[in-house]
PDB file of C-alpha atoms and ligand atoms in Angstrom:
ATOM      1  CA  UNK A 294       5.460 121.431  61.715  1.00  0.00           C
ATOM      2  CA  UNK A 295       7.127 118.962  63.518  1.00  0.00           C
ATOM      3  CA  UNK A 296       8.020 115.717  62.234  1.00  0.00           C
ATOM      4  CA  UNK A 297       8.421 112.340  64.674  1.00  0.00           C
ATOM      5  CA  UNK A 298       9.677 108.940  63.075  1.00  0.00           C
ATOM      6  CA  UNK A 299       7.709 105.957  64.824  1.00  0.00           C
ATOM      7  CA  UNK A 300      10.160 102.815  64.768  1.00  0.00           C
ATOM      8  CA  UNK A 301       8.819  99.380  65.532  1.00  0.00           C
ATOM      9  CA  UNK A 302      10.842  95.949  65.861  1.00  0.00           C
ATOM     10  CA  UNK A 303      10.775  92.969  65.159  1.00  0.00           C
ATOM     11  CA  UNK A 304       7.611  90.926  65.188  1.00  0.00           C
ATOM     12  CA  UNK A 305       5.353  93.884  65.740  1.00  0.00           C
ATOM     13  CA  UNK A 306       4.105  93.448  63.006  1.00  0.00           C
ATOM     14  CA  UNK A 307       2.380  90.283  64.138  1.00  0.00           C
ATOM     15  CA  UNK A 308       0.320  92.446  66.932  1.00  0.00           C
ATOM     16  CA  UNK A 309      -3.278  91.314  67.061  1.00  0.00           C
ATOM     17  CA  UNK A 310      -2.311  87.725  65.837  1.00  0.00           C
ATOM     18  CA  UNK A 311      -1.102  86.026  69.132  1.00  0.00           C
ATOM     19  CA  UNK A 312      -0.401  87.217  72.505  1.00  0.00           C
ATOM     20  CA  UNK A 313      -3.532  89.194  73.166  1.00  0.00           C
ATOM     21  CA  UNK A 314      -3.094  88.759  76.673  1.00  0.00           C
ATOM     22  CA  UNK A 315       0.280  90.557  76.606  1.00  0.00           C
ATOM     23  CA  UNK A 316      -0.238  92.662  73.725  1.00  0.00           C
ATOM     24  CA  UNK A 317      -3.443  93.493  73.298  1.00  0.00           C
ATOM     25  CA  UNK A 318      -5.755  92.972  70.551  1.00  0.00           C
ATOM     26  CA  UNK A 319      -4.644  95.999  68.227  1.00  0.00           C
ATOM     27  CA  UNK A 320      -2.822  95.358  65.069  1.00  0.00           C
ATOM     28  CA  UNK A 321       0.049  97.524  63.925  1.00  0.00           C
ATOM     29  CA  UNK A 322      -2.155  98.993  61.423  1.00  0.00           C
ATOM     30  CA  UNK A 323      -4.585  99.921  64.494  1.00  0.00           C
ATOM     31  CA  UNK A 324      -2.009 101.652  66.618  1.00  0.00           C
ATOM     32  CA  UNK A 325      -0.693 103.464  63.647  1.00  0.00           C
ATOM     33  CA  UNK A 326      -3.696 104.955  63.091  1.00  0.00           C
ATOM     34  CA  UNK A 327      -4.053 106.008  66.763  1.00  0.00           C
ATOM     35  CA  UNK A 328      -0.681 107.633  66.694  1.00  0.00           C
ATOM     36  CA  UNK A 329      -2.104 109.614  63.056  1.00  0.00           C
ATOM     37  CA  UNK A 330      -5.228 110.420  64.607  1.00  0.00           C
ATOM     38  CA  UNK A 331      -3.477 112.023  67.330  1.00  0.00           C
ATOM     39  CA  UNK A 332      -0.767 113.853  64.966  1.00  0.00           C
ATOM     40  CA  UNK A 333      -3.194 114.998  63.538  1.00  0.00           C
ATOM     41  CA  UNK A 334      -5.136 116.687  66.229  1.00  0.00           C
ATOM     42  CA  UNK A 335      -1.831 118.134  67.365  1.00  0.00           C
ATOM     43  CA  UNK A 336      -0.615 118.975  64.371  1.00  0.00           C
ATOM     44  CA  UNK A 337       2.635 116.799  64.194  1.00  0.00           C
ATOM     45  CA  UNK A 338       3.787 115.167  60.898  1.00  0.00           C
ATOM     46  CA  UNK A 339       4.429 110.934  61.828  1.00  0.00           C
ATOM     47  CA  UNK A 340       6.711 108.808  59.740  1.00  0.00           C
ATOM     48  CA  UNK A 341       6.086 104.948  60.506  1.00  0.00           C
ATOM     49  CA  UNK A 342       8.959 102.078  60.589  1.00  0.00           C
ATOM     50  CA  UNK A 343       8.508  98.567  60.743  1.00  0.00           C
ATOM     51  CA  UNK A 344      11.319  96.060  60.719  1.00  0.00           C
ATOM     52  CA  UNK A 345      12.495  92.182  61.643  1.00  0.00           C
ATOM     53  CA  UNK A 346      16.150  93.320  60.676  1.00  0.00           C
ATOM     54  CA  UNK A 347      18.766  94.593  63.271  1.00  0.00           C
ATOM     55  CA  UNK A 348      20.398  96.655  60.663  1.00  0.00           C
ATOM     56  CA  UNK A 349      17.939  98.090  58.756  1.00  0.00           C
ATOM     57  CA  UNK A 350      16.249  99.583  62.081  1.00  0.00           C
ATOM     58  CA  UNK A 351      20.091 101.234  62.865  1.00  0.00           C
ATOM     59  CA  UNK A 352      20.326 102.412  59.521  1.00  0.00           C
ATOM     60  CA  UNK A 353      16.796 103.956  59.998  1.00  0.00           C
ATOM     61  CA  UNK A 354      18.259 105.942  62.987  1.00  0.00           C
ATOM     62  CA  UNK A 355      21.474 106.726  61.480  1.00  0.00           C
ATOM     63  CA  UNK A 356      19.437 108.789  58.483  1.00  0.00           C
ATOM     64  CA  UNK A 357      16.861 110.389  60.970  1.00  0.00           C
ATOM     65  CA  UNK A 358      18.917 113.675  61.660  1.00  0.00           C
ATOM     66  CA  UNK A 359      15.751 115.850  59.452  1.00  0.00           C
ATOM     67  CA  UNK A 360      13.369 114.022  62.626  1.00  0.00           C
ATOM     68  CA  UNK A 361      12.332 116.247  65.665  1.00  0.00           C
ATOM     69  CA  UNK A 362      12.206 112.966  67.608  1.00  0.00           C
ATOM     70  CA  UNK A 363      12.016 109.284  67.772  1.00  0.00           C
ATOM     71  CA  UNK A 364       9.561 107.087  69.019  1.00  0.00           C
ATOM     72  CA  UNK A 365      11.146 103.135  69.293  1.00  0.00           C
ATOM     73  CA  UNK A 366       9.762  99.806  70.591  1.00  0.00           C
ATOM     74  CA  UNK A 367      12.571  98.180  69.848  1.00  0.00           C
ATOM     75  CA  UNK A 368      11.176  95.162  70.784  1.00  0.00           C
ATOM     76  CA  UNK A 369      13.418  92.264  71.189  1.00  0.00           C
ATOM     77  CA  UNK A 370      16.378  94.136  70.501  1.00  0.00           C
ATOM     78  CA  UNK A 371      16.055  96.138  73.317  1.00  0.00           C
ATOM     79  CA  UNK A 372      17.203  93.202  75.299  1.00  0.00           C
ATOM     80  CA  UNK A 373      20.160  92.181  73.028  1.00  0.00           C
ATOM     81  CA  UNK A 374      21.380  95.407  70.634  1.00  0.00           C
ATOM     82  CA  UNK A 375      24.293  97.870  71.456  1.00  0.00           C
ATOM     83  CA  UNK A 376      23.868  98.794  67.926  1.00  0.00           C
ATOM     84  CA  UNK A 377      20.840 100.624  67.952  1.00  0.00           C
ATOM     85  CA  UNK A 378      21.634 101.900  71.582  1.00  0.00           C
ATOM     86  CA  UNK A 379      24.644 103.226  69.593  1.00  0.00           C
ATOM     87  CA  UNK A 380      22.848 104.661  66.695  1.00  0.00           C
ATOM     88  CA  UNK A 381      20.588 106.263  69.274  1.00  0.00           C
ATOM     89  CA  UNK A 382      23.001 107.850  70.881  1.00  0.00           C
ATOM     90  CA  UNK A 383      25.143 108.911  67.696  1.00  0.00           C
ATOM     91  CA  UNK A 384      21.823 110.495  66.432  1.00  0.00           C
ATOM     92  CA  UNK A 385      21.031 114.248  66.877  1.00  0.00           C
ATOM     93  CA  UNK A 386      17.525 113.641  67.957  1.00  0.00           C
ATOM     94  CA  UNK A 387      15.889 112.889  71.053  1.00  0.00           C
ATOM     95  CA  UNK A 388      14.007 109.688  71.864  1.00  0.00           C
ATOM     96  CA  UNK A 389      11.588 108.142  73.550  1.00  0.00           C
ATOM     97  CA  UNK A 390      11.373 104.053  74.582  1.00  0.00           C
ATOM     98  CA  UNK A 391       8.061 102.394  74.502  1.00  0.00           C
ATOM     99  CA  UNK A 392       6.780  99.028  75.507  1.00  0.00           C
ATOM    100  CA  UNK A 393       3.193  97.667  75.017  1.00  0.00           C
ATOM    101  CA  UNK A 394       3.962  94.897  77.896  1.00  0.00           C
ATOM    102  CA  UNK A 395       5.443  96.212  81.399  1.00  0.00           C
ATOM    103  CA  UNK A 396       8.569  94.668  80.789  1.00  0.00           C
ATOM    104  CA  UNK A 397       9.577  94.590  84.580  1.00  0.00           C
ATOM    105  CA  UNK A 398       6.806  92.118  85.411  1.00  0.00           C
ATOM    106  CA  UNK A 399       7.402  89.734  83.034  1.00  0.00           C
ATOM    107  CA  UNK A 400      10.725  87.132  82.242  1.00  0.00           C
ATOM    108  CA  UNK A 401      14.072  88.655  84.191  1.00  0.00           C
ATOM    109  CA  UNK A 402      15.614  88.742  80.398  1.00  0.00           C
ATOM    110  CA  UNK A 403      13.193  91.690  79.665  1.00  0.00           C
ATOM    111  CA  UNK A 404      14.389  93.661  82.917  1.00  0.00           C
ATOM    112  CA  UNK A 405      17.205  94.971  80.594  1.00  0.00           C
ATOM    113  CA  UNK A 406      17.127  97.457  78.015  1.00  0.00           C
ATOM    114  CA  UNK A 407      20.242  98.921  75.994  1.00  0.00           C
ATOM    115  CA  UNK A 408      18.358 101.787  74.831  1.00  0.00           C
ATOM    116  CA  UNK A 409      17.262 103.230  78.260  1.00  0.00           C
ATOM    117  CA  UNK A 410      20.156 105.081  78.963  1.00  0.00           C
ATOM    118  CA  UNK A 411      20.115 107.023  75.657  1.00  0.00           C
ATOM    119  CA  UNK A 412      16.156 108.015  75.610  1.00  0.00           C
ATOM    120  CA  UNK A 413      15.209 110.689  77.710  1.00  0.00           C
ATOM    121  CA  UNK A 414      12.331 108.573  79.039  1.00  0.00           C
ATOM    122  CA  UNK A 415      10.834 105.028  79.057  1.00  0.00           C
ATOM    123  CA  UNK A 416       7.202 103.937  78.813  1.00  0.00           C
ATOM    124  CA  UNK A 417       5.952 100.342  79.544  1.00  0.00           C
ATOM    125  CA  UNK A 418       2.956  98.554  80.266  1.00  0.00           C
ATOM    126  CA  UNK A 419       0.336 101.024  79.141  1.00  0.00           C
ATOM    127  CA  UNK A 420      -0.591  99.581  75.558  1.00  0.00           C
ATOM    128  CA  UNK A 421      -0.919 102.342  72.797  1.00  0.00           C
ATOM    129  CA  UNK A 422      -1.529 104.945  74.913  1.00  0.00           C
ATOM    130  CA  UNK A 423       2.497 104.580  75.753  1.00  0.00           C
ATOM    131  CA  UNK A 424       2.790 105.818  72.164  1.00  0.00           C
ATOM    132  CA  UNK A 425       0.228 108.888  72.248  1.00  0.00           C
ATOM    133  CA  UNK A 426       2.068 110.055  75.210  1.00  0.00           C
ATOM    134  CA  UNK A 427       5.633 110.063  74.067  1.00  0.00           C
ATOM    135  CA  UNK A 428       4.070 111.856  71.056  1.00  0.00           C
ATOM    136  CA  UNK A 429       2.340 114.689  73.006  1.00  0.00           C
ATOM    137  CA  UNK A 430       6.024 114.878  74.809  1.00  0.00           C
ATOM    138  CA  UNK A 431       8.309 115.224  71.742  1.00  0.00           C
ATOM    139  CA  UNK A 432       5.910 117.077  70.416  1.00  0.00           C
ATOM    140  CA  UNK A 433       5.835 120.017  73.261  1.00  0.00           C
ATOM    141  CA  UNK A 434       9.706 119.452  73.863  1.00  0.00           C
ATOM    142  CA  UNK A 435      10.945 122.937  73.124  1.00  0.00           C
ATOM    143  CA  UNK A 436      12.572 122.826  69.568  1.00  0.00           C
ATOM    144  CA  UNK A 437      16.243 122.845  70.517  1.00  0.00           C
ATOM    145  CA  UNK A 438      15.861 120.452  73.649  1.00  0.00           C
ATOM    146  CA  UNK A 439      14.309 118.129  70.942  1.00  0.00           C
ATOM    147  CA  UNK A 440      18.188 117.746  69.437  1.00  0.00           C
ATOM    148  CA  UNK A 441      20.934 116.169  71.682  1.00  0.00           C
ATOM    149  CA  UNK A 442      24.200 118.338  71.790  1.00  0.00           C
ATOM    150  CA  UNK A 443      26.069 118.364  68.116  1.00  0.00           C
TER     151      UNK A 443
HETATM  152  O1  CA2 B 737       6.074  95.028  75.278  1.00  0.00           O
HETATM  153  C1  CA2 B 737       6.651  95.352  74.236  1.00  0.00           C
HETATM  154  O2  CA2 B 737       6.253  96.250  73.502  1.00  0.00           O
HETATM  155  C2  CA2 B 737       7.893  94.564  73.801  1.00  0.00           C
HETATM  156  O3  CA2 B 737       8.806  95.473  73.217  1.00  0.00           O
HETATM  157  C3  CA2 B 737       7.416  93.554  72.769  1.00  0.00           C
HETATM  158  C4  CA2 B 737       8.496  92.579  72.312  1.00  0.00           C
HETATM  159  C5  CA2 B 737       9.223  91.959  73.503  1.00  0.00           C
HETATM  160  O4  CA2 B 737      10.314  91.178  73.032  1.00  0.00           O
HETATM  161  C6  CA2 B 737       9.724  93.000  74.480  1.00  0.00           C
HETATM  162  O5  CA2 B 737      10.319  92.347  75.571  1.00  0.00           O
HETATM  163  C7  CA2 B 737       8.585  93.880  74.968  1.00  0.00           C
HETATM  164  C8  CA2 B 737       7.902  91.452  71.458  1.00  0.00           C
HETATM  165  C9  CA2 B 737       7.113  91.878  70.285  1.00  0.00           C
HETATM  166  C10 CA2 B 737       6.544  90.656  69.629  1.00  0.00           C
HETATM  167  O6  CA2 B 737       5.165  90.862  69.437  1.00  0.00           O
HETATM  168  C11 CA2 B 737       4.400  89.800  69.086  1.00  0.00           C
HETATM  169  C12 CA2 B 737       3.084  90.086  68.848  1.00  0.00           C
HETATM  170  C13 CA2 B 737       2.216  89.100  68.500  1.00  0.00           C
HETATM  171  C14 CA2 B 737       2.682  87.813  68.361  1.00  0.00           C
HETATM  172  C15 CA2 B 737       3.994  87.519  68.600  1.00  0.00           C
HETATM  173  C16 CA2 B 737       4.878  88.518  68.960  1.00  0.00           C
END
């Protein structure tokens, strides 16, 4: 069975609090179980990852070699982090970039991402269903495309 590791930055885990009109009303907790409900159905194995902290999140990455993908909202650090767009890259595993909020309509900081160029595709603007969809893609990746070149 495949397994995908779900990693979500910082202040995520404030979803459903503030921001509806950007975010959406979901919590974490809600899209989670979205993302399990569909595992399940597909038969995919889901590892969730929440953090505020730069480094933890890169050290998540770094120890994710046993994954058969990644999904990331790397949230702020998207805009700002050559370290996880390095530990992305360093990784044997292929990813996928998600964003609840189209990032291209909104401030010109956000136009940016330092992880683009090491996913093999980027979702934004489509809520949770940005998740279920980079799921049903890792998850149908053929099982050698789903790891990068050793
Ligand atoms: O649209 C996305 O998913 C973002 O990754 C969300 C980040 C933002 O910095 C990116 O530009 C786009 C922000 C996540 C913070 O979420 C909050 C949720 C509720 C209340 C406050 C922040």
């Amino acid at each position: 069975m495949k397994k995908i590791l779900v990693i979500n930055g910082p202040n995520l885990n404030m979803l459903g609090m503030r921001e509806p009109e950007i975010y959406g009303s979901l919590t974490l907790a809600d899209i989670q179980n979205k993302i399990l409900e569909l595992a399940n159905q597909i038969n995919v194995k889901v590892e969730f990852f929440q953090s505020n902290s730069e480094g933890k999140i890169i050290d998540k990455i770094c120890a994710a070699g046993d994954f058969d993908g990644i999904i990331i909202n790397a949230a702020a650090y998207t805009h700002t982090s050559i370290g996880i767009r390095d530990a992305l890259a360093a990784v044997s595993v292929e990813a996928i970039e998600v964003h609840l909020s189209n990032i291209y309509r909104r401030e010109s900081f956000r136009h940016h991402s330092y992880i683009s160029g090491v996913c093999i595709g980027q979702i934004a603007g489509l809520g949770v269903d940005g998740y279920l969809f980079a799921l049903r893609k890792l998850a149908e990746l053929p099982k050698e495309k789903n790891e990068k070149c050793k």
